[in-house]
Short mmCIF file of C-alpha atoms and ligand atoms in Angstrom, two decimals:
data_model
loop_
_atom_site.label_atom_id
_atom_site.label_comp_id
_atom_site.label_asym_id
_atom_site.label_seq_id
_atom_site.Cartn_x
_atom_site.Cartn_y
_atom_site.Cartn_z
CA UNK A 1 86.65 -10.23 -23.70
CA UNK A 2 84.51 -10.62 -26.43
CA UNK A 3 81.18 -12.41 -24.96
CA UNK A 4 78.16 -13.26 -28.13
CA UNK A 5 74.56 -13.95 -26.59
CA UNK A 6 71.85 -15.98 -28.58
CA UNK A 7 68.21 -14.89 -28.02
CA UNK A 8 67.56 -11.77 -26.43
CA UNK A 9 64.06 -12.65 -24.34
CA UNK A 10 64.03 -12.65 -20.52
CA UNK A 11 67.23 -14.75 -20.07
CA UNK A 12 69.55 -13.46 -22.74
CA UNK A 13 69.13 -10.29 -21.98
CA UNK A 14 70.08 -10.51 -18.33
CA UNK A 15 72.95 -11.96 -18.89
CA UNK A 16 73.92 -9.50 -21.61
CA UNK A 17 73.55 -6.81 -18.53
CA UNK A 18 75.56 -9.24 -16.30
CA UNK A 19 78.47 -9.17 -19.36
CA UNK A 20 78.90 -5.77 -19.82
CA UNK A 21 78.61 -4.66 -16.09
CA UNK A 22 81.89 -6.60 -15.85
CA UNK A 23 83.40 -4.88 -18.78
CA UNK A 24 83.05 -7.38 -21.63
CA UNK A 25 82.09 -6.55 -25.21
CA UNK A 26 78.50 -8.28 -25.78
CA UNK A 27 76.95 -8.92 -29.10
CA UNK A 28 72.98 -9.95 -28.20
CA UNK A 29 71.82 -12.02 -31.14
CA UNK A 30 68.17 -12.58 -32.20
CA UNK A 31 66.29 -13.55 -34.86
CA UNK A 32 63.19 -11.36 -33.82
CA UNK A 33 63.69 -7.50 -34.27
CA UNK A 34 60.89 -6.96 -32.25
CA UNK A 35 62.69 -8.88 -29.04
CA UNK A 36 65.92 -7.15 -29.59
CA UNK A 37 64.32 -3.28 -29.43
CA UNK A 38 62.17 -4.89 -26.53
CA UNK A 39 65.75 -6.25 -25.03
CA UNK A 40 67.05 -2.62 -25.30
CA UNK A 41 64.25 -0.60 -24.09
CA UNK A 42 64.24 -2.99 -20.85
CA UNK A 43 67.78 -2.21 -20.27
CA UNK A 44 66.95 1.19 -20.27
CA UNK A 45 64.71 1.38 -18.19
CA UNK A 46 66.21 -1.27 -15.30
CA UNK A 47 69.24 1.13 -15.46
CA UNK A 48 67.39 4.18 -15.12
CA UNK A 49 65.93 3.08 -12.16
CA UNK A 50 69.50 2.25 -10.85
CA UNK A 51 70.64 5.65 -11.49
CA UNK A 52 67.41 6.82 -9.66
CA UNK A 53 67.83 4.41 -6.75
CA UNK A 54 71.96 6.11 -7.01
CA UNK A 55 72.82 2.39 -7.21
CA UNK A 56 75.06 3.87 -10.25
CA UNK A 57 75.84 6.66 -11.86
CA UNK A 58 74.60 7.65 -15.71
CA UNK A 59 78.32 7.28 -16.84
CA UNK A 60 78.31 3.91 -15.48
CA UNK A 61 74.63 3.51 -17.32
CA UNK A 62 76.22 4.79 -20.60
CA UNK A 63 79.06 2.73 -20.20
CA UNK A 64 76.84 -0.74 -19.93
CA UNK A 65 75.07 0.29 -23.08
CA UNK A 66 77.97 0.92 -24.80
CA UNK A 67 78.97 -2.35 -24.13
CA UNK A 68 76.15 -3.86 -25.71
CA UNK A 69 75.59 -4.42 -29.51
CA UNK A 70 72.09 -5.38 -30.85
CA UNK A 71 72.73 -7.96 -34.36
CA UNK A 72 70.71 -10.03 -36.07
CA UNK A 73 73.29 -12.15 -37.86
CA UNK A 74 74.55 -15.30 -36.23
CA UNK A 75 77.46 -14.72 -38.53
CA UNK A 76 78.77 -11.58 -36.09
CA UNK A 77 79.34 -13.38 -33.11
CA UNK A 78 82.30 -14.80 -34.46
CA UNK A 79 84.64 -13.09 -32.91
CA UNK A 80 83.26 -13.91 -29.39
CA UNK A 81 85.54 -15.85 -27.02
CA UNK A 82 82.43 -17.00 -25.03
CA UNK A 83 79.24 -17.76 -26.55
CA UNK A 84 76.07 -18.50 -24.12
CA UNK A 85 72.78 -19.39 -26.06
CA UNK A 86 69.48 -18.71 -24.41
CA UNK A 87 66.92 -19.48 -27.06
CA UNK A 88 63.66 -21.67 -26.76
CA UNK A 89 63.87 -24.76 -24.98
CA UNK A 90 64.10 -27.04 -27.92
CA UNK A 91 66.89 -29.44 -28.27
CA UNK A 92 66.83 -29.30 -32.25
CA UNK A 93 66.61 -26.03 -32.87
CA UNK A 94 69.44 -25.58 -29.97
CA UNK A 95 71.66 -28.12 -32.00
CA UNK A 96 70.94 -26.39 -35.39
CA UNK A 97 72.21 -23.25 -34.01
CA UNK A 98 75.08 -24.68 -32.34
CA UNK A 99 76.12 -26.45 -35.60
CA UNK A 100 75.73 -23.54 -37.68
CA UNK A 101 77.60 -21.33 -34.94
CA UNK A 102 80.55 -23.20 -34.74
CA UNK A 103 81.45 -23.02 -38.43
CA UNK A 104 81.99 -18.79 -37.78
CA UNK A 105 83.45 -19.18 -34.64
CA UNK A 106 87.39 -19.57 -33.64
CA UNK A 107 88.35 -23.29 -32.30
CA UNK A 108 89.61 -22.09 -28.84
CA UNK A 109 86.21 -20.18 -28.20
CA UNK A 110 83.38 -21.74 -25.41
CA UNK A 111 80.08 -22.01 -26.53
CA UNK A 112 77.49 -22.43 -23.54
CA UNK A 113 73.85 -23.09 -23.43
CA UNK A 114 71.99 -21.52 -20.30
CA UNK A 115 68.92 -24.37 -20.91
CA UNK A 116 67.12 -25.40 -17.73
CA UNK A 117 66.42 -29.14 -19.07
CA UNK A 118 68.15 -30.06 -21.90
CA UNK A 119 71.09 -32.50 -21.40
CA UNK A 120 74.55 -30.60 -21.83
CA UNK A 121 75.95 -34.22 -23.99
CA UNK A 122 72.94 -33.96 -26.53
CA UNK A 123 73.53 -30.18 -27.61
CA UNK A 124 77.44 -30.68 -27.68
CA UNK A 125 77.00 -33.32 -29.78
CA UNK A 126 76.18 -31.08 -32.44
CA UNK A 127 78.96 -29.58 -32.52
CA UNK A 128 82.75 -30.87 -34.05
CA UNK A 129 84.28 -29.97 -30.83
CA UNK A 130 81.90 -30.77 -28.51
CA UNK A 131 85.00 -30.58 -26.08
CA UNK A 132 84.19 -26.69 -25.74
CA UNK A 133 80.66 -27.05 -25.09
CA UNK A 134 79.24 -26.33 -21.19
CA UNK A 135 76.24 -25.68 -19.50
CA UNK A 136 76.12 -22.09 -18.17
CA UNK A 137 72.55 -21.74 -16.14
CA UNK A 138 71.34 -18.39 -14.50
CA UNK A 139 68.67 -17.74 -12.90
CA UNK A 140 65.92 -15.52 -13.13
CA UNK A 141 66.33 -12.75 -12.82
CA UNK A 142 70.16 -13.00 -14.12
CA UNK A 143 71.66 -9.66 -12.69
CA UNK A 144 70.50 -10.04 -9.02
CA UNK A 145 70.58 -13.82 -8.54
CA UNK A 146 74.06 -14.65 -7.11
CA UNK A 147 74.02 -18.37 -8.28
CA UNK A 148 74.93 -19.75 -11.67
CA UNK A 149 75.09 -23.06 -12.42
CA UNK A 150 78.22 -24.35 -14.38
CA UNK A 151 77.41 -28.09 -16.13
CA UNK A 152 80.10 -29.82 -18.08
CA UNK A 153 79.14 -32.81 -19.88
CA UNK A 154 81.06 -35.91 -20.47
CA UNK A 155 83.07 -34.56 -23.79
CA UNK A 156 83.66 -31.27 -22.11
CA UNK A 157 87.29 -30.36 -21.68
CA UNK A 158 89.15 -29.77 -18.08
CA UNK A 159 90.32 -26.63 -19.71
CA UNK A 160 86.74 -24.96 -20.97
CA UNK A 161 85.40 -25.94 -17.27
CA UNK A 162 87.99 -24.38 -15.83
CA UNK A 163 87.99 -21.12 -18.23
CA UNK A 164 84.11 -21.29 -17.89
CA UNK A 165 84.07 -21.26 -13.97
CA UNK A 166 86.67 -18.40 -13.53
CA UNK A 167 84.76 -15.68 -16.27
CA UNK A 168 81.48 -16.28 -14.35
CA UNK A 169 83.19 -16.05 -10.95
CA UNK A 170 84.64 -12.64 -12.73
CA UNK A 171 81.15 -11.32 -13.07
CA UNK A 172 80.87 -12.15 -9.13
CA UNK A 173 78.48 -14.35 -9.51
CA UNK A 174 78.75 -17.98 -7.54
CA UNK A 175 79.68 -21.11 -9.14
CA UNK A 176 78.26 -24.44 -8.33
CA UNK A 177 79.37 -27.03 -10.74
CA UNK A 178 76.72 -29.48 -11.35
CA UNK A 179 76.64 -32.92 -12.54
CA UNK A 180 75.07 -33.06 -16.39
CA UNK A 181 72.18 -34.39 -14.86
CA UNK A 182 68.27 -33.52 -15.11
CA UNK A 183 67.71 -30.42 -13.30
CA UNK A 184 70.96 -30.01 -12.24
CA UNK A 185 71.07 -28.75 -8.47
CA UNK A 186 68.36 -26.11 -7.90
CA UNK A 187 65.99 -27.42 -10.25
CA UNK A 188 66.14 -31.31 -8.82
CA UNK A 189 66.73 -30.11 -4.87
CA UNK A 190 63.90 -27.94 -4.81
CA UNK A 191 61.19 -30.32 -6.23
CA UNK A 192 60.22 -31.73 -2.91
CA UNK A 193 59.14 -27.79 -1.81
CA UNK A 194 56.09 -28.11 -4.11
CA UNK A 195 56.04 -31.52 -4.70
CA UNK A 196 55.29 -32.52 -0.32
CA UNK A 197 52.83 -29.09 0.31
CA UNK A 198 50.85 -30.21 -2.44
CA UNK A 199 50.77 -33.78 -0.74
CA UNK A 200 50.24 -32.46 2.43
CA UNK A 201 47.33 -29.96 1.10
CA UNK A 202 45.86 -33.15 -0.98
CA UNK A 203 45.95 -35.66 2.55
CA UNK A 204 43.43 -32.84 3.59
CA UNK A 205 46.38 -32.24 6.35
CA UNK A 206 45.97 -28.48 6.05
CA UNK A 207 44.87 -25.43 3.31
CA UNK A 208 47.29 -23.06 1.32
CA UNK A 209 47.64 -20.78 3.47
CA UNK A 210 48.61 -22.71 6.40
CA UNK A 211 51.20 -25.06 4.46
CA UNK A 212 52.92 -21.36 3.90
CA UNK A 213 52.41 -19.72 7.18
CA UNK A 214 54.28 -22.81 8.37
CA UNK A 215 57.09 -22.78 5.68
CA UNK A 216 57.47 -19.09 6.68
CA UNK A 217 56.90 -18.59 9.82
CA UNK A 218 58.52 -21.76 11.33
CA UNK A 219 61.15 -22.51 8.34
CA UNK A 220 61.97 -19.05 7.94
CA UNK A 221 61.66 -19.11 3.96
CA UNK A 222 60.71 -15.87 2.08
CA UNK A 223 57.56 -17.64 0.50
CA UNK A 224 55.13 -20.49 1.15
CA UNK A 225 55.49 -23.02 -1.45
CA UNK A 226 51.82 -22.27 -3.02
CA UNK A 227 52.80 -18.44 -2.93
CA UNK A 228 55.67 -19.35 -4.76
CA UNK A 229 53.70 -21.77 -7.46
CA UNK A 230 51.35 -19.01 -8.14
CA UNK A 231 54.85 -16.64 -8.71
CA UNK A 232 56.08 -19.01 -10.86
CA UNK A 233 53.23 -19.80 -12.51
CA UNK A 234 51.44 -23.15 -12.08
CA UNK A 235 51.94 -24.57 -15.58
CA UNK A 236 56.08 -23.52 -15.97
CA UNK A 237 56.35 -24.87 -12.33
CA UNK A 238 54.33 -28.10 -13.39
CA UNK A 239 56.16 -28.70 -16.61
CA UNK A 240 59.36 -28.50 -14.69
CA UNK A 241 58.45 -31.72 -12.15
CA UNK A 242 56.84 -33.28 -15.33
CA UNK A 243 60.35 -32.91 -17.73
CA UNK A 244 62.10 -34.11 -14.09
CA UNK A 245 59.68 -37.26 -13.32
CA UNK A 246 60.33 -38.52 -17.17
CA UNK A 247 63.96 -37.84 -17.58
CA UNK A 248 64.32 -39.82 -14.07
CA UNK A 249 62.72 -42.63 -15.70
CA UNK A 250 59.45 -42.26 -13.64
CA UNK A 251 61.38 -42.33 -10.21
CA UNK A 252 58.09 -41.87 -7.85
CA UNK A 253 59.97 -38.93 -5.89
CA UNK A 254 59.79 -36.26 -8.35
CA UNK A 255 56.27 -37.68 -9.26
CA UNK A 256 53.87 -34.55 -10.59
CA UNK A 257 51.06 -33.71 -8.38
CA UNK A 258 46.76 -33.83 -9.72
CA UNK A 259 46.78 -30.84 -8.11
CA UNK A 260 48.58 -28.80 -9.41
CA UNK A 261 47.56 -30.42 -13.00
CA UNK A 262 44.30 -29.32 -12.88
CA UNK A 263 45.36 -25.83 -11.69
CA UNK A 264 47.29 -25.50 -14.16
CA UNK A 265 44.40 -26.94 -16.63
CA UNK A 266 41.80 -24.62 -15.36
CA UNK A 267 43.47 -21.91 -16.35
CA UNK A 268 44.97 -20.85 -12.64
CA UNK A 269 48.18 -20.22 -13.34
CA UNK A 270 49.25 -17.81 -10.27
CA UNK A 271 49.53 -13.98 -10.10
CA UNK A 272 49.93 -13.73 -14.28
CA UNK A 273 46.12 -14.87 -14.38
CA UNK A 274 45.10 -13.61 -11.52
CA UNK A 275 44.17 -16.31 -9.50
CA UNK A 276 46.14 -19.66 -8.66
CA UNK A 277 45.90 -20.90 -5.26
CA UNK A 278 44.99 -17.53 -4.23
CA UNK A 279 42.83 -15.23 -5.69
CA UNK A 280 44.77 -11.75 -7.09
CA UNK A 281 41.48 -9.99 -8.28
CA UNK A 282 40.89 -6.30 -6.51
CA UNK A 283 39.09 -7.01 -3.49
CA UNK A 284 39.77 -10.40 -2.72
CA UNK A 285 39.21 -11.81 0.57
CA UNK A 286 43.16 -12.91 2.17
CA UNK A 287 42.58 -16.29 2.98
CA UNK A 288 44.25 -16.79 6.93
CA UNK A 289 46.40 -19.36 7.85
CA UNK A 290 45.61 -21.64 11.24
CA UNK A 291 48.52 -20.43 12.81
CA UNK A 292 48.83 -23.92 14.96
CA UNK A 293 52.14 -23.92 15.95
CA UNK A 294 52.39 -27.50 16.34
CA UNK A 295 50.43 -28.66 13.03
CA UNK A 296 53.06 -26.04 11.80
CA UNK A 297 55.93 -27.25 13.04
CA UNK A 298 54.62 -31.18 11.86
CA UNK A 299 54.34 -29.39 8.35
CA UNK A 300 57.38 -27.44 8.43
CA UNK A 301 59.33 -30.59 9.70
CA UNK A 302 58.28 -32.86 6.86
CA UNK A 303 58.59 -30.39 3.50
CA UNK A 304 62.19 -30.04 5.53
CA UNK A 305 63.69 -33.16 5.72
CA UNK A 306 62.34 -34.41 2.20
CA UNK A 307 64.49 -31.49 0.70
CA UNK A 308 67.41 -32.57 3.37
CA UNK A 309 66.92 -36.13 1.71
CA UNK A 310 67.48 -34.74 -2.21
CA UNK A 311 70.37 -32.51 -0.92
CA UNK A 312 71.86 -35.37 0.59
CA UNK A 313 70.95 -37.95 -2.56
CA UNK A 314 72.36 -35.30 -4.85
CA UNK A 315 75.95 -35.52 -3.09
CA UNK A 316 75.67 -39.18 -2.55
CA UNK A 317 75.05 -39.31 -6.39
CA UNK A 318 78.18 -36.98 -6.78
CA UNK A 319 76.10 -34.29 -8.81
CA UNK A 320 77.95 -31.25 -6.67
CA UNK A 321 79.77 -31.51 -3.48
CA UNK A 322 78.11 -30.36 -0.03
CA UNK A 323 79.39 -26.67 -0.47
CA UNK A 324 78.23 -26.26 -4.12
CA UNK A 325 74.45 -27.96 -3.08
CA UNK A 326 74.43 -25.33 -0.24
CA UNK A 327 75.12 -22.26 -1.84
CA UNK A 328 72.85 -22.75 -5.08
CA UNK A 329 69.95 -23.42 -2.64
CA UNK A 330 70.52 -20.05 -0.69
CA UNK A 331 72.22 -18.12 -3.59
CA UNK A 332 69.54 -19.51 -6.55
CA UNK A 333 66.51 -19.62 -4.69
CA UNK A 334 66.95 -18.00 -1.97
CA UNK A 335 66.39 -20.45 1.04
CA UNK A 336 67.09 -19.47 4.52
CA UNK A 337 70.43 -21.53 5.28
CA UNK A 338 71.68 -24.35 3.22
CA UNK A 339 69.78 -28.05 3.13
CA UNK A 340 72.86 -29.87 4.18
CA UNK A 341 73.99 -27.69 6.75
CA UNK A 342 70.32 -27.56 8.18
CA UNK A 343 70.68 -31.43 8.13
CA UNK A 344 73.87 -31.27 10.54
CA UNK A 345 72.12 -28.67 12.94
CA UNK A 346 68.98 -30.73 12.75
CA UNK A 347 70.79 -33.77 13.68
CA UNK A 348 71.26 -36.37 10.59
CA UNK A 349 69.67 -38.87 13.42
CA UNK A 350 66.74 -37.09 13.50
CA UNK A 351 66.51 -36.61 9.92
CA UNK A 352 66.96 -40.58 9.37
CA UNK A 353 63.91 -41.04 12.34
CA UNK A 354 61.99 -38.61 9.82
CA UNK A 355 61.99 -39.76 7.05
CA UNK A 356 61.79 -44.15 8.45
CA UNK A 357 58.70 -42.50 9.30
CA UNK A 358 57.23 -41.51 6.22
CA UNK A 359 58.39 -44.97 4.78
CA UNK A 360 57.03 -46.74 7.49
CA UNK A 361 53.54 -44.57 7.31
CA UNK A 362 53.55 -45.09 3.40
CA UNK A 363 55.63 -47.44 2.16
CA UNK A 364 55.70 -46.00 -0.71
CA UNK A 365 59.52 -44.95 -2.55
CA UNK A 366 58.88 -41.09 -2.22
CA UNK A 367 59.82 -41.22 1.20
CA UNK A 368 62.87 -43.79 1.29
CA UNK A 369 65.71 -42.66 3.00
CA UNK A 370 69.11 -41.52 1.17
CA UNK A 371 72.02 -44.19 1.60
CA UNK A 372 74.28 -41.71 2.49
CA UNK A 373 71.74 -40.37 5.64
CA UNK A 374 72.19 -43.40 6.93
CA UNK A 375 75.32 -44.45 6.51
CA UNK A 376 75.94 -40.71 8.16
CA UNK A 377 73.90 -40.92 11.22
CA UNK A 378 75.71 -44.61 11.85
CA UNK A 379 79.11 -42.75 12.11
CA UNK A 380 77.86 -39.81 13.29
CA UNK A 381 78.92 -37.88 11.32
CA UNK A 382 78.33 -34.25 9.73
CA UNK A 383 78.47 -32.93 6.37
CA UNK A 384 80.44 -29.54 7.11
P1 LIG B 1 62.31 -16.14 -23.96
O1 LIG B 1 61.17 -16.74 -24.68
O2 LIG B 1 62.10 -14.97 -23.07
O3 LIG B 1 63.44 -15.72 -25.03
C1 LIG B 1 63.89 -16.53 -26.07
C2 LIG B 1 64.40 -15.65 -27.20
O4 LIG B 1 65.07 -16.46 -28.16
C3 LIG B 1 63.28 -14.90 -27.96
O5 LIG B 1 63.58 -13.52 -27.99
C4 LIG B 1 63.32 -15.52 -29.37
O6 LIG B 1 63.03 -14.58 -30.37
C5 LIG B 1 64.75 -16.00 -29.46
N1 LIG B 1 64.96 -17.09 -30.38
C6 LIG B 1 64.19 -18.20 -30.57
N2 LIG B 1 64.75 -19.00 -31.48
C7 LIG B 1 65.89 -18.39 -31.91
C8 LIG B 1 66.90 -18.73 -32.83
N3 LIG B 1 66.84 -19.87 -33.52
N4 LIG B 1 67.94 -17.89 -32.97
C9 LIG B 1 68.00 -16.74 -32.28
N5 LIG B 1 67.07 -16.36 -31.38
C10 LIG B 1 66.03 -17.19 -31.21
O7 LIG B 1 63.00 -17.36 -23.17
P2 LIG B 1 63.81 -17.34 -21.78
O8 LIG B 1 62.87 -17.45 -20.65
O9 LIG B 1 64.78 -16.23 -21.80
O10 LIG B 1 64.58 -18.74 -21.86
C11 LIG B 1 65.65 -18.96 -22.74
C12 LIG B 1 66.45 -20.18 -22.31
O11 LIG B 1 66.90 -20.02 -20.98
C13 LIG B 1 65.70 -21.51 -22.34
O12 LIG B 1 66.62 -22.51 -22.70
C14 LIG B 1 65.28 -21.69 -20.88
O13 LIG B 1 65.09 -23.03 -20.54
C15 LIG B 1 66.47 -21.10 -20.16
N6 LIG B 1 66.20 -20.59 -18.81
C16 LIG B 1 65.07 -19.87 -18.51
C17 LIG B 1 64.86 -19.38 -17.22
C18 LIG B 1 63.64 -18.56 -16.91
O14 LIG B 1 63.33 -18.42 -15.71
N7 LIG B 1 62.93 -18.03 -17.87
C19 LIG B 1 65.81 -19.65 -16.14
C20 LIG B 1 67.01 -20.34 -16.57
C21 LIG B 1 67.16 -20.82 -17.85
#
């Protein structure tokens, strides 16, 4: 299978590895020289370090790079049966290339974009057949993260969601098919993970390093929420909640924290500037948690059940079913077991008492209960 790639930076070029590991021909398009040598220097070197770490074999290595083509004419990828795009997040310049694509390319061919924000409907109407447009989201990085997001929009055809779903699940990744909807699963789920610590650390309930001693040691993630802000990087992870709080019209949940703002203002931005919530300079002091194990478990508890409440929202909205929510939290970010089947171990009752709660503490939206949670717990029911 002929697969082309548009924009060869972080994303592109991941996927371009993920595409010829499974065998396909890739053409990696760019309009920047510069990125494309950079794109084929990092392949280099990842896969030298998998022949080091005997992960594969240098045959194997050639055989990737021989599977990989370096062009700088948009023109070339028309021969490609699948086209994924993974250019700057800008919804104009996506639709100009999409346009301008589609007149090289053959009318049964797929053409994807792997954008993080951008609504699926608005790029394919760009094109003349926006019937074989789809949203085909990876995650960073592309080659080890199992999950990949698979987003038809409303003029997408049966037959290119179908096609789409069974060549990722050929490059053995995991499919969860997503609503065309802002943030899709993993990017809307996971909001209340920063979104309550940084409540939590703004009620003056406890510091950074407690919040994620708690998420870790109690919740069993791999990071703390503020260790993972400070990965990210304070102002990608704020933008995120931002483009989510205005494409959901302002819907209080998703509502961006001060906090993080003026992190993210000041200039501390996380491990890439060297100090965030923690500092990364040589010599810094670790700041240490108060391992309480019942302020801990009251911490724990609440970031818990407000991602239990989107999880559940998300199905009761019919953006993915129960299975497809579960896996792209454990298989896209990583998270200990999946919301919804934490919810039924939990005890949806308990989850209801939860979050009635918060509402009744607050009063305030944020916390109000999903419909479906509810309606759940009346019948006692479970959600696997
Ligand atoms: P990047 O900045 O690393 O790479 C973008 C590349 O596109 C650059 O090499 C640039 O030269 C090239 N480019 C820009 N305009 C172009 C054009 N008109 N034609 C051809 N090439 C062009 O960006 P990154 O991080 O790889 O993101 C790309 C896309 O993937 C965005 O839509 C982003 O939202 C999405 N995405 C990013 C993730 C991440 O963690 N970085 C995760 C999932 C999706």
């Amino acid at each position: 299978m002929n697969v082309g790639i548009i924009g060869s930076g972080t994303m592109g070029s991941g996927i371009a590895q993920v595409a010829a590991t499974s065998g396909c021909q890739v053409k990696l398009y760019d309009t920047n020289q510069a990125a494309l040598d950079k794109s084929k220097a990092a392949l280099e070197k990842v896969l030298t370090r998998l022949v080091e770490k005997g992960r594969i074999d240098s045959a194997e290595k050639t055989r990737i790079q021989s599977h990989i083509t370096y062009i700088n004419s948009l023109k070339d990828l028309g021969d490609s049966n699948l086209t994924i795009e993974a250019i700057v997040e800008n919804i104009e310049i996506k639709k100009a290339v999409f346009s301008e694509l589609e007149t090289y390319m053959a009318d049964d061919a797929i053409i994807a974009s792997n954008t993080s924000s951008l609504s699926i409907a608005s790029i394919a109407s760009a094109l003349k057949r926006p019937e074989r447009c789809i949203g085909i989201h990876f995650f960073n990085p592309a080659p080890l993260m199992k999950l990949v997001e698979v987003i038809p929009a409303i003029q997408t055809s049966e037959a290119v969601l179908k096609q789409a779903t069974q060549i990722i699940s050929d490059w053995k990744k995991t499919v969860a098919v997503a609503k065309d909807t802002p943030g899709f699963i993993v990017n809307r789920v996971a909001r209340p993970f920063y979104g309550e610590a940084l409540r939590i650390y703004e009620e003056g309930i406890a510091d950074f390093a407690t919040i994620d001693w708690s998420m870790k040691t109690i919740g069993k993630f791999r990071m703390g929420p503020f260790e993972l802000m400070d990965f990210i990087g304070n102002d990608v992870n704020y933008t995120v909640t931002e483009t989510v709080f205005t494409a959901f019209y302002f819907d209080p949940r998703y509502k961006p924290s001060f906090t993080q703002k003026r992190f993210s203002e000041a200039g501390y931005l996380g491990r890439k500037s060297g100090k965030g919530y923690y500092d990364y300079s040589e010599g810094a002091v670790k700041v240490e948690p108060h391992t309480n194990e019942t302020l801990g478990q009251a911490i724990c508890d609440r970031i818990l059940v407000m991602l239990i409440n989107e999880a559940a929202d998300a199905l009761f909205l019919n953006i993915a079913s129960a299975v497809d929510i579960d896996n792209a939290m454990t298989k896209g970010v990583n998270y200990p077991k999946g919301l919804l089947e934490w919810a039924d171990e939990k005890g949806i009752a308990w989850c209801v008492e939860q979050l009635d709660a918060l509402y009744d503490s607050y009063h305030e939206d944020r916390y109000r209960c999903s419909p479906l949670l509810r309606k759940m717990s009346a019948l006692n029911l479970k959600f696997h």
